[in-house]
Amino acid sequence: MDEHDDGPGPPDDIEEAASRAGVGAVPAENLDHRLVLEALTDAVVAADEWNRIVYANRAAEALLGWQADELTGRPLTAIMPPRLREAHLAGFSRWVATHESRIMGRPLRVPALRRDGTEVDIELNLGSVRLADGADLVVASLRDLRDRLELE
């Protein structure tokens, strides 16, 4: 051990304590990923290749004013102002055809449309995932910027 090594750091101590307590990592196949998504404070919305919402977490309900089961089956355009819908549909169609996107993986500040018709500024982050059955989903993280804007 050299003079700068203080021995086991916190990660080792945590792992050692968990091991002594009989606590182990949750195997990935036993993890319900929806529970992880529900714990997030950012809104998460997923849509299928037909532009239909297939999932929304509790934070999305709070941000957008819709219940998750009310959003399910609606087009993504239901949560965006009308002035953005044409550009969205063109980009979404391009992504379906080519799996290429100009905005995926890049944060974008846009307004989202709440159920009551009001708009809220969000930071939008898009990604995609291929499911075991070969279907593709677009996954959107919507970070509410209202509090951040007030601090600026």
Backbone as ProteinMPNN parsed JSONL, in Angstrom:
{"seq_chain_A": "MDEHDDGPGPPDDIEEAASRAGVGAVPAENLDHRLVLEALTDAVVAADEWNRIVYANRAAEALLGWQADELTGRPLTAIMPPRLREAHLAGFSRWVATHESRIMGRPLRVPALRRDGTEVDIELNLGSVRLADGADLVVASLRDLRDRLELE", "coords_chain_A": {"N_chain_A": [[0.849, -1.178, 0.0], [0.648, 2.197, -0.913], [1.722, 5.452, 0.337], [-0.344, 7.211, -0.223], [-2.632, 5.803, -0.371], [-5.489, 5.231, 1.273], [-6.643, 2.935, 2.032], [-9.554, 0.788, 1.893], [-12.146, 2.436, 0.181], [-15.286, 4.226, 0.322], [-17.023, 2.833, -1.645], [-16.068, 0.156, -1.522], [-16.462, -0.362, 1.192], [-19.251, -0.186, 1.374], [-20.018, -2.259, -0.333], [-18.857, -4.402, 1.057], [-20.251, -4.272, 3.497], [-22.859, -4.743, 2.576], [-22.525, -7.305, 1.604], [-21.927, -8.724, 3.969], [-24.363, -8.423, 5.218], [-25.916, -10.014, 3.739], [-27.034, -9.004, 1.498], [-27.548, -8.663, -1.917], [-26.871, -7.806, -5.344], [-29.638, -6.948, -7.39], [-30.743, -9.227, -9.707], [-30.754, -8.505, -13.192], [-32.851, -9.601, -14.684], [-34.834, -9.78, -12.812], [-35.546, -7.253, -12.207], [-37.937, -4.775, -12.221], [-38.315, -2.571, -14.567], [-40.122, -0.526, -14.865], [-40.606, 0.361, -12.29], [-38.258, 1.713, -11.739], [-38.418, 3.797, -13.626], [-40.687, 5.09, -12.668], [-39.728, 6.21, -10.371], [-38.26, 8.381, -11.114], [-37.79, 11.941, -11.234], [-38.004, 13.424, -13.495], [-40.178, 13.717, -16.287], [-41.157, 10.922, -18.217], [-41.855, 9.677, -21.361], [-42.89, 7.264, -23.652], [-43.063, 6.22, -27.035], [-44.488, 4.374, -29.745], [-43.635, 3.06, -33.056], [-45.643, 4.085, -34.569], [-46.184, 6.539, -33.701], [-47.67, 6.626, -31.413], [-48.379, 7.063, -27.991], [-47.129, 4.902, -25.581], [-46.363, 4.625, -23.019], [-46.237, 6.467, -19.974], [-44.776, 8.056, -17.238], [-45.321, 8.76, -13.664], [-44.33, 11.315, -13.177], [-44.673, 12.464, -15.66], [-47.429, 12.565, -15.757], [-47.9, 14.492, -13.751], [-46.573, 16.73, -14.83], [-47.829, 17.137, -17.325], [-50.556, 17.006, -16.891], [-52.276, 14.953, -17.548], [-53.644, 11.706, -16.953], [-51.778, 8.67, -16.949], [-53.031, 6.49, -18.228], [-54.835, 7.839, -19.808], [-53.212, 9.11, -21.627], [-52.013, 6.999, -22.968], [-52.033, 5.482, -26.078], [-52.719, 7.788, -27.417], [-51.599, 10.143, -29.936], [-48.207, 11.358, -30.104], [-48.292, 14.016, -30.725], [-50.303, 15.057, -29.209], [-49.232, 16.136, -26.956], [-47.846, 18.352, -27.667], [-47.519, 21.73, -28.788], [-49.655, 22.975, -31.426], [-48.183, 24.368, -33.448], [-45.766, 23.036, -33.614], [-46.203, 20.531, -34.555], [-46.162, 19.708, -37.31], [-43.414, 19.765, -38.002], [-42.53, 17.883, -36.151], [-43.867, 15.542, -37.057], [-42.673, 15.202, -39.565], [-39.967, 14.788, -38.844], [-40.277, 12.519, -37.236], [-41.282, 10.636, -39.043], [-39.058, 10.451, -40.71], [-37.239, 9.32, -38.895], [-38.48, 6.81, -38.417], [-38.211, 5.656, -40.956], [-35.417, 5.686, -41.417], [-34.014, 5.475, -39.041], [-32.472, 7.53, -38.18], [-31.823, 10.616, -36.634], [-31.951, 14.111, -36.151], [-32.116, 15.273, -33.715], [-32.035, 13.422, -31.628], [-30.508, 12.411, -28.626], [-29.544, 14.886, -28.045], [-29.998, 17.628, -26.004], [-32.93, 19.619, -26.066], [-34.635, 22.63, -25.974], [-37.986, 23.123, -25.674], [-41.529, 23.893, -25.926], [-44.019, 22.115, -24.105], [-47.309, 20.773, -24.375], [-49.859, 21.068, -22.122], [-52.646, 19.235, -20.698], [-54.709, 21.047, -20.16], [-54.355, 22.932, -22.107], [-52.463, 24.871, -21.719], [-49.024, 25.921, -22.041], [-45.81, 24.572, -21.227], [-42.429, 25.159, -20.557], [-39.879, 22.937, -21.457], [-36.989, 20.799, -21.168], [-36.115, 18.694, -23.612], [-35.125, 15.408, -24.127], [-34.263, 12.896, -26.294], [-34.312, 9.411, -27.013], [-33.848, 6.079, -28.279], [-35.098, 2.72, -28.292], [-34.797, -0.71, -28.931], [-37.051, -3.287, -28.739], [-37.371, -6.682, -27.48], [-39.027, -8.044, -29.254], [-38.458, -6.849, -31.622], [-39.666, -4.451, -32.155], [-39.505, -0.88, -32.251], [-39.033, 1.816, -30.001], [-39.497, 5.243, -29.23], [-38.092, 7.113, -26.735], [-38.75, 9.63, -24.524], [-37.444, 12.085, -22.438], [-38.635, 14.522, -20.357], [-37.825, 17.418, -18.985], [-38.917, 19.607, -16.606], [-38.721, 23.021, -16.927], [-39.613, 25.196, -15.541], [-39.024, 25.914, -12.795], [-36.271, 26.236, -12.976], [-36.128, 28.368, -14.736], [-37.174, 30.391, -13.166], [-35.156, 30.712, -11.28], [-33.099, 31.7, -12.828]], "CA_chain_A": [[0.0, 0.0, 0.0], [1.497, 3.382, -0.89], [1.345, 6.416, 1.372], [-1.549, 7.952, -0.607], [-3.776, 4.887, -0.372], [-6.08, 5.193, 2.611], [-7.343, 1.671, 2.217], [-10.836, 0.694, 1.192], [-12.981, 3.636, 0.162], [-16.715, 3.977, 0.546], [-17.66, 1.768, -2.422], [-15.699, -1.148, -0.981], [-17.115, -0.515, 2.492], [-20.668, -0.44, 1.126], [-20.129, -3.618, -0.864], [-18.535, -5.342, 2.128], [-21.373, -4.263, 4.443], [-23.984, -5.409, 1.922], [-22.199, -8.729, 1.54], [-22.093, -9.276, 5.328], [-25.785, -8.416, 5.555], [-26.615, -10.952, 2.861], [-27.693, -8.24, 0.458], [-26.839, -8.768, -3.185], [-27.431, -7.043, -6.45], [-30.855, -7.5, -7.976], [-30.474, -9.67, -11.077], [-31.456, -7.677, -14.17], [-34.113, -10.215, -15.106], [-35.826, -9.616, -11.74], [-35.786, -5.836, -12.001], [-39.068, -4.198, -12.949], [-37.814, -1.276, -15.026], [-41.153, 0.51, -14.666], [-40.405, 0.931, -10.956], [-37.16, 2.672, -11.866], [-38.939, 4.958, -14.351], [-41.645, 5.793, -11.807], [-38.993, 6.914, -9.317], [-37.622, 9.57, -11.67], [-38.51, 13.211, -11.097], [-38.259, 13.891, -14.851], [-41.243, 13.016, -16.999], [-40.713, 10.003, -19.258], [-42.928, 9.255, -22.255], [-42.397, 6.401, -24.731], [-44.014, 6.091, -28.142], [-44.156, 3.327, -30.713], [-43.298, 3.504, -34.412], [-46.823, 4.695, -35.17], [-46.341, 7.841, -33.069], [-48.636, 6.498, -30.308], [-47.808, 6.967, -26.647], [-47.336, 3.582, -24.985], [-45.995, 4.689, -21.596], [-45.955, 7.758, -19.344], [-44.597, 7.846, -15.805], [-46.069, 9.669, -12.785], [-43.847, 12.685, -13.371], [-45.332, 12.955, -16.885], [-48.803, 12.918, -15.364], [-47.856, 15.754, -13.01], [-46.136, 17.804, -15.723], [-48.72, 17.348, -18.465], [-51.948, 17.094, -16.468], [-53.017, 13.778, -18.027], [-53.346, 10.422, -16.337], [-51.02, 7.829, -17.882], [-53.936, 5.677, -19.06], [-55.458, 8.74, -20.778], [-52.212, 9.394, -22.653], [-51.714, 5.782, -23.716], [-52.79, 5.354, -27.32], [-52.804, 9.084, -28.095], [-50.378, 10.476, -30.677], [-47.28, 12.263, -29.414], [-48.676, 15.401, -31.007], [-51.249, 15.505, -28.177], [-48.518, 16.839, -25.884], [-47.039, 19.434, -28.237], [-48.318, 22.797, -29.387], [-49.938, 22.761, -32.845], [-47.157, 24.934, -34.339], [-44.61, 22.134, -33.689], [-46.627, 19.193, -34.971], [-45.725, 19.374, -38.671], [-41.981, 19.451, -37.942], [-42.412, 16.615, -35.428], [-44.286, 14.425, -37.91], [-41.644, 15.011, -40.594], [-38.807, 14.171, -38.19], [-40.637, 11.178, -36.762], [-41.347, 9.787, -40.243], [-37.678, 10.223, -41.136], [-36.649, 8.373, -37.949], [-39.056, 5.485, -38.674], [-37.667, 5.135, -42.214], [-33.954, 5.593, -41.467], [-33.466, 5.4, -37.683], [-31.57, 8.652, -37.986], [-32.517, 11.783, -36.109], [-31.101, 15.276, -35.921], [-32.231, 15.765, -32.34], [-31.863, 12.382, -30.606], [-29.259, 12.485, -27.886], [-29.16, 16.282, -27.862], [-31.072, 18.326, -25.284], [-33.614, 20.632, -26.858], [-35.624, 23.383, -25.192], [-39.225, 23.272, -26.427], [-42.712, 23.889, -25.072], [-44.926, 20.965, -24.123], [-48.704, 21.182, -24.229], [-50.562, 20.405, -21.023], [-54.027, 18.851, -20.994], [-55.588, 22.219, -20.097], [-54.055, 23.82, -23.22], [-51.337, 25.757, -21.418], [-47.712, 25.408, -22.424], [-44.768, 24.57, -20.212], [-41.097, 24.985, -21.133], [-39.199, 21.717, -21.042], [-35.798, 20.324, -21.874], [-36.476, 17.415, -24.21], [-34.042, 14.51, -24.509], [-34.841, 11.736, -26.968], [-33.516, 8.226, -27.278], [-34.672, 5.001, -28.831], [-34.796, 1.387, -27.785], [-35.39, -1.816, -29.686], [-37.571, -4.308, -27.836], [-37.037, -8.063, -27.831], [-39.828, -8.478, -30.407], [-38.019, -6.107, -32.811], [-40.327, -3.141, -32.234], [-38.711, 0.258, -31.801], [-39.714, 2.856, -29.241], [-38.835, 6.504, -28.948], [-38.24, 7.416, -25.319], [-38.532, 11.059, -24.309], [-37.339, 12.614, -21.088], [-39.096, 15.912, -20.363], [-37.442, 18.076, -17.732], [-39.656, 20.848, -16.381], [-37.794, 24.147, -16.78], [-40.239, 26.342, -14.871], [-38.257, 26.321, -11.615], [-34.957, 26.689, -13.436], [-36.288, 29.702, -15.313], [-37.375, 31.339, -12.076], [-33.873, 30.951, -10.64], [-32.258, 32.514, -13.705]], "C_chain_A": [[0.888, 1.232, 0.0], [0.937, 4.391, 0.096], [0.085, 7.2, 1.049], [-2.793, 7.087, -0.591], [-4.297, 4.767, 1.045], [-6.83, 3.905, 2.87], [-8.662, 1.694, 1.493], [-11.624, 1.984, 1.307], [-14.434, 3.264, 0.358], [-17.32, 2.89, -0.326], [-17.333, 0.382, -1.901], [-16.405, -1.393, 0.347], [-18.593, -0.85, 2.316], [-20.864, -1.854, 0.62], [-19.871, -4.653, 0.218], [-19.686, -5.428, 3.133], [-22.58, -4.979, 3.852], [-23.753, -6.91, 1.875], [-22.402, -9.383, 2.902], [-23.569, -9.37, 5.705], [-26.583, -9.383, 4.693], [-27.373, -10.252, 1.75], [-26.875, -8.369, -0.813], [-27.497, -7.897, -4.223], [-28.685, -7.741, -6.953], [-30.518, -7.955, -9.393], [-31.337, -8.88, -12.058], [-32.791, -8.284, -14.575], [-35.203, -10.099, -14.044], [-36.202, -8.151, -11.507], [-36.958, -5.372, -12.852], [-38.67, -2.77, -13.332], [-38.849, -0.167, -14.882], [-41.009, 1.151, -13.292], [-39.293, 1.978, -10.975], [-37.667, 3.942, -12.546], [-39.907, 5.763, -13.492], [-40.951, 6.596, -10.72], [-38.353, 8.209, -9.813], [-38.461, 10.824, -11.434], [-38.751, 13.85, -12.464], [-39.367, 13.056, -15.475], [-40.609, 12.119, -18.066], [-41.942, 9.546, -20.028], [-42.285, 8.398, -23.338], [-43.493, 6.26, -25.768], [-43.528, 5.025, -29.109], [-43.885, 3.927, -32.088], [-44.47, 4.169, -35.141], [-47.163, 6.012, -34.489], [-47.359, 7.819, -31.922], [-47.905, 6.347, -28.982], [-48.155, 5.6, -26.064], [-47.0, 3.565, -23.504], [-45.798, 6.14, -21.182], [-45.816, 7.508, -17.848], [-45.378, 8.88, -14.995], [-45.624, 11.119, -12.952], [-44.443, 13.29, -14.64], [-46.772, 13.348, -16.581], [-48.82, 14.287, -14.691], [-47.505, 16.925, -13.93], [-47.195, 18.156, -16.753], [-50.204, 17.423, -18.109], [-52.843, 15.973, -16.972], [-52.708, 12.6, -17.11], [-52.66, 9.558, -17.385], [-51.951, 7.032, -18.792], [-54.701, 6.536, -20.068], [-54.492, 9.063, -21.927], [-51.948, 8.187, -23.546], [-52.644, 5.656, -24.924], [-52.947, 6.658, -28.079], [-51.519, 9.323, -28.901], [-49.493, 11.407, -29.842], [-47.666, 13.72, -29.614], [-49.678, 15.94, -29.982], [-50.556, 16.307, -27.089], [-47.577, 17.912, -26.433], [-47.946, 20.486, -28.86], [-48.507, 22.559, -30.889], [-48.843, 23.266, -33.785], [-45.936, 24.026, -34.493], [-44.944, 20.785, -34.324], [-46.127, 18.795, -36.355], [-44.246, 18.975, -38.672], [-41.759, 18.127, -37.215], [-42.737, 15.443, -36.342], [-43.268, 14.156, -39.017], [-40.416, 14.325, -40.003], [-39.087, 12.747, -37.745], [-40.692, 10.209, -37.94], [-39.947, 9.454, -40.746], [-37.016, 9.193, -40.211], [-37.172, 6.955, -38.191], [-38.414, 4.863, -39.91], [-36.168, 4.854, -42.141], [-33.278, 5.309, -40.136], [-32.369, 6.436, -37.452], [-32.39, 9.85, -37.539], [-31.514, 12.906, -35.894], [-31.108, 15.699, -34.458], [-32.052, 14.69, -31.272], [-30.497, 12.505, -29.953], [-28.747, 13.898, -27.658], [-30.28, 17.007, -27.133], [-31.62, 19.481, -26.118], [-34.643, 21.322, -25.967], [-36.829, 23.648, -26.087], [-40.387, 23.419, -25.447], [-43.443, 22.551, -25.199], [-46.331, 21.498, -23.885], [-49.342, 20.37, -23.114], [-52.001, 20.102, -21.434], [-54.959, 20.056, -21.032], [-55.297, 23.243, -21.196], [-52.937, 24.809, -22.951], [-50.034, 25.091, -21.84], [-46.76, 25.497, -21.25], [-43.429, 24.345, -20.918], [-40.449, 23.74, -20.559], [-37.858, 21.596, -21.759], [-36.14, 18.914, -22.322], [-35.21, 16.655, -24.581], [-34.679, 13.255, -25.083], [-33.816, 10.62, -27.121], [-34.421, 7.192, -27.9], [-34.21, 3.676, -28.248], [-35.487, 0.359, -28.676], [-35.792, -2.887, -28.683], [-37.216, -5.699, -28.345], [-37.802, -8.549, -29.057], [-39.467, -7.729, -31.695], [-38.676, -4.753, -32.971], [-39.402, -2.06, -31.688], [-39.593, 1.244, -31.055], [-38.846, 4.096, -29.215], [-39.124, 6.804, -27.49], [-37.848, 8.874, -25.118], [-38.47, 11.361, -22.821], [-37.685, 14.09, -21.172], [-38.772, 16.526, -19.011], [-38.145, 19.424, -17.659], [-38.66, 21.978, -16.119], [-38.39, 25.317, -16.011], [-39.434, 26.807, -13.667], [-36.89, 26.854, -12.001], [-35.058, 28.097, -14.003], [-36.472, 30.752, -14.229], [-36.064, 31.667, -11.394], [-32.962, 31.811, -11.497], [-32.674, 33.963, -13.591]], "O_chain_A": [[1.798, 1.325, 0.823], [-0.162, 4.226, 0.623], [-0.508, 7.8, 1.946], [-3.899, 7.592, -0.78], [-3.604, 4.251, 1.922], [-7.579, 3.808, 3.843], [-8.879, 2.506, 0.594], [-11.755, 2.554, 2.39], [-14.759, 2.091, 0.54], [-18.079, 2.072, 0.192], [-18.21, -0.48, -1.839], [-16.89, -2.496, 0.604], [-19.127, -1.701, 3.027], [-21.757, -2.569, 1.076], [-20.572, -5.661, 0.3], [-20.054, -6.518, 3.571], [-23.252, -5.741, 4.548], [-24.679, -7.694, 2.081], [-22.978, -10.467, 2.993], [-23.976, -10.282, 6.423], [-27.786, -9.552, 4.892], [-28.258, -10.842, 1.13], [-25.655, -8.206, -0.794], [-28.56, -7.321, -3.991], [-28.778, -8.968, -6.941], [-30.055, -7.151, -10.202], [-32.509, -8.616, -11.79], [-33.762, -7.558, -14.787], [-36.379, -10.3, -14.347], [-37.081, -7.854, -10.698], [-36.963, -5.561, -14.069], [-38.693, -1.87, -12.492], [-38.49, 1.007, -14.787], [-41.257, 2.347, -13.136], [-39.385, 3.005, -10.303], [-37.375, 5.047, -12.088], [-39.94, 6.99, -13.582], [-41.517, 7.558, -10.201], [-37.948, 9.045, -9.006], [-39.691, 10.769, -11.435], [-39.607, 14.725, -12.589], [-39.48, 11.855, -15.227], [-39.649, 12.509, -18.731], [-42.93, 9.092, -19.45], [-41.245, 8.767, -23.884], [-44.679, 6.188, -25.445], [-42.328, 4.803, -29.272], [-43.904, 5.145, -32.262], [-44.291, 4.747, -36.213], [-48.258, 6.548, -34.656], [-47.852, 8.869, -31.509], [-46.936, 5.596, -28.871], [-49.316, 5.192, -26.052], [-47.314, 2.601, -22.806], [-45.259, 6.944, -21.942], [-46.648, 6.823, -17.253], [-46.018, 9.767, -15.561], [-46.439, 12.038, -12.879], [-44.692, 14.495, -14.694], [-47.269, 14.352, -17.092], [-49.649, 15.137, -15.017], [-48.092, 18.0, -13.809], [-47.436, 19.332, -17.027], [-51.018, 17.852, -18.927], [-54.063, 16.052, -16.828], [-51.613, 12.519, -16.552], [-52.93, 9.696, -18.579], [-51.694, 6.909, -19.989], [-55.169, 6.017, -21.082], [-54.919, 9.264, -23.064], [-51.689, 8.337, -24.74], [-53.867, 5.715, -24.802], [-53.275, 6.643, -29.266], [-50.471, 8.764, -28.577], [-49.981, 12.144, -28.985], [-47.392, 14.562, -28.758], [-49.879, 17.152, -29.896], [-51.202, 17.072, -26.374], [-46.635, 18.33, -25.759], [-49.009, 20.168, -29.393], [-47.626, 22.006, -31.548], [-48.598, 22.65, -34.822], [-45.143, 24.223, -35.414], [-44.046, 19.989, -34.597], [-45.708, 17.654, -36.552], [-43.872, 17.968, -39.272], [-40.902, 17.337, -37.61], [-41.987, 14.468, -36.404], [-43.029, 13.0, -39.368], [-39.883, 13.387, -40.595], [-38.229, 11.872, -37.866], [-40.2, 9.085, -37.843], [-39.676, 8.325, -41.155], [-36.314, 8.298, -40.682], [-36.395, 6.001, -38.175], [-38.104, 3.671, -39.912], [-35.694, 3.887, -42.737], [-32.104, 4.944, -40.099], [-31.465, 6.241, -36.64], [-33.508, 10.067, -38.008], [-30.372, 12.67, -35.502], [-30.204, 16.405, -34.011], [-31.926, 15.031, -30.096], [-29.477, 12.676, -30.62], [-27.647, 14.09, -27.141], [-31.416, 17.0, -27.607], [-30.879, 20.21, -26.777], [-35.428, 20.661, -25.287], [-36.718, 24.307, -27.12], [-40.245, 23.103, -24.266], [-43.473, 21.942, -26.268], [-46.512, 22.548, -23.268], [-49.362, 19.139, -23.157], [-52.504, 20.658, -22.411], [-55.891, 20.097, -21.835], [-55.915, 24.307, -21.224], [-52.506, 25.515, -23.862], [-49.952, 23.871, -21.977], [-46.88, 26.373, -20.393], [-43.305, 23.461, -21.765], [-40.461, 23.511, -19.349], [-37.629, 22.203, -22.805], [-36.421, 18.043, -21.498], [-34.332, 17.185, -25.261], [-35.526, 12.628, -24.446], [-32.627, 10.858, -27.329], [-35.626, 7.406, -28.031], [-33.082, 3.541, -27.775], [-36.622, 0.554, -29.112], [-34.976, -3.337, -27.879], [-36.813, -5.87, -29.495], [-37.293, -9.371, -29.818], [-40.09, -7.943, -32.735], [-38.28, -3.977, -33.841], [-38.616, -2.304, -30.772], [-40.743, 1.478, -31.425], [-37.619, 4.012, -29.181], [-40.275, 6.755, -27.058], [-36.754, 9.295, -25.495], [-39.333, 10.944, -22.048], [-37.097, 14.827, -21.964], [-39.39, 16.179, -18.004], [-37.987, 20.271, -18.538], [-37.851, 21.895, -15.195], [-37.725, 26.34, -15.845], [-39.184, 28.005, -13.535], [-36.409, 27.822, -11.412], [-34.175, 28.925, -13.778], [-35.983, 31.874, -14.356], [-35.872, 32.804, -10.963], [-32.144, 32.566, -10.972], [-32.092, 34.826, -14.249]]}, "name": "protein", "num_of_chains": 1, "seq": "MDEHDDGPGPPDDIEEAASRAGVGAVPAENLDHRLVLEALTDAVVAADEWNRIVYANRAAEALLGWQADELTGRPLTAIMPPRLREAHLAGFSRWVATHESRIMGRPLRVPALRRDGTEVDIELNLGSVRLADGADLVVASLRDLRDRLELE"}
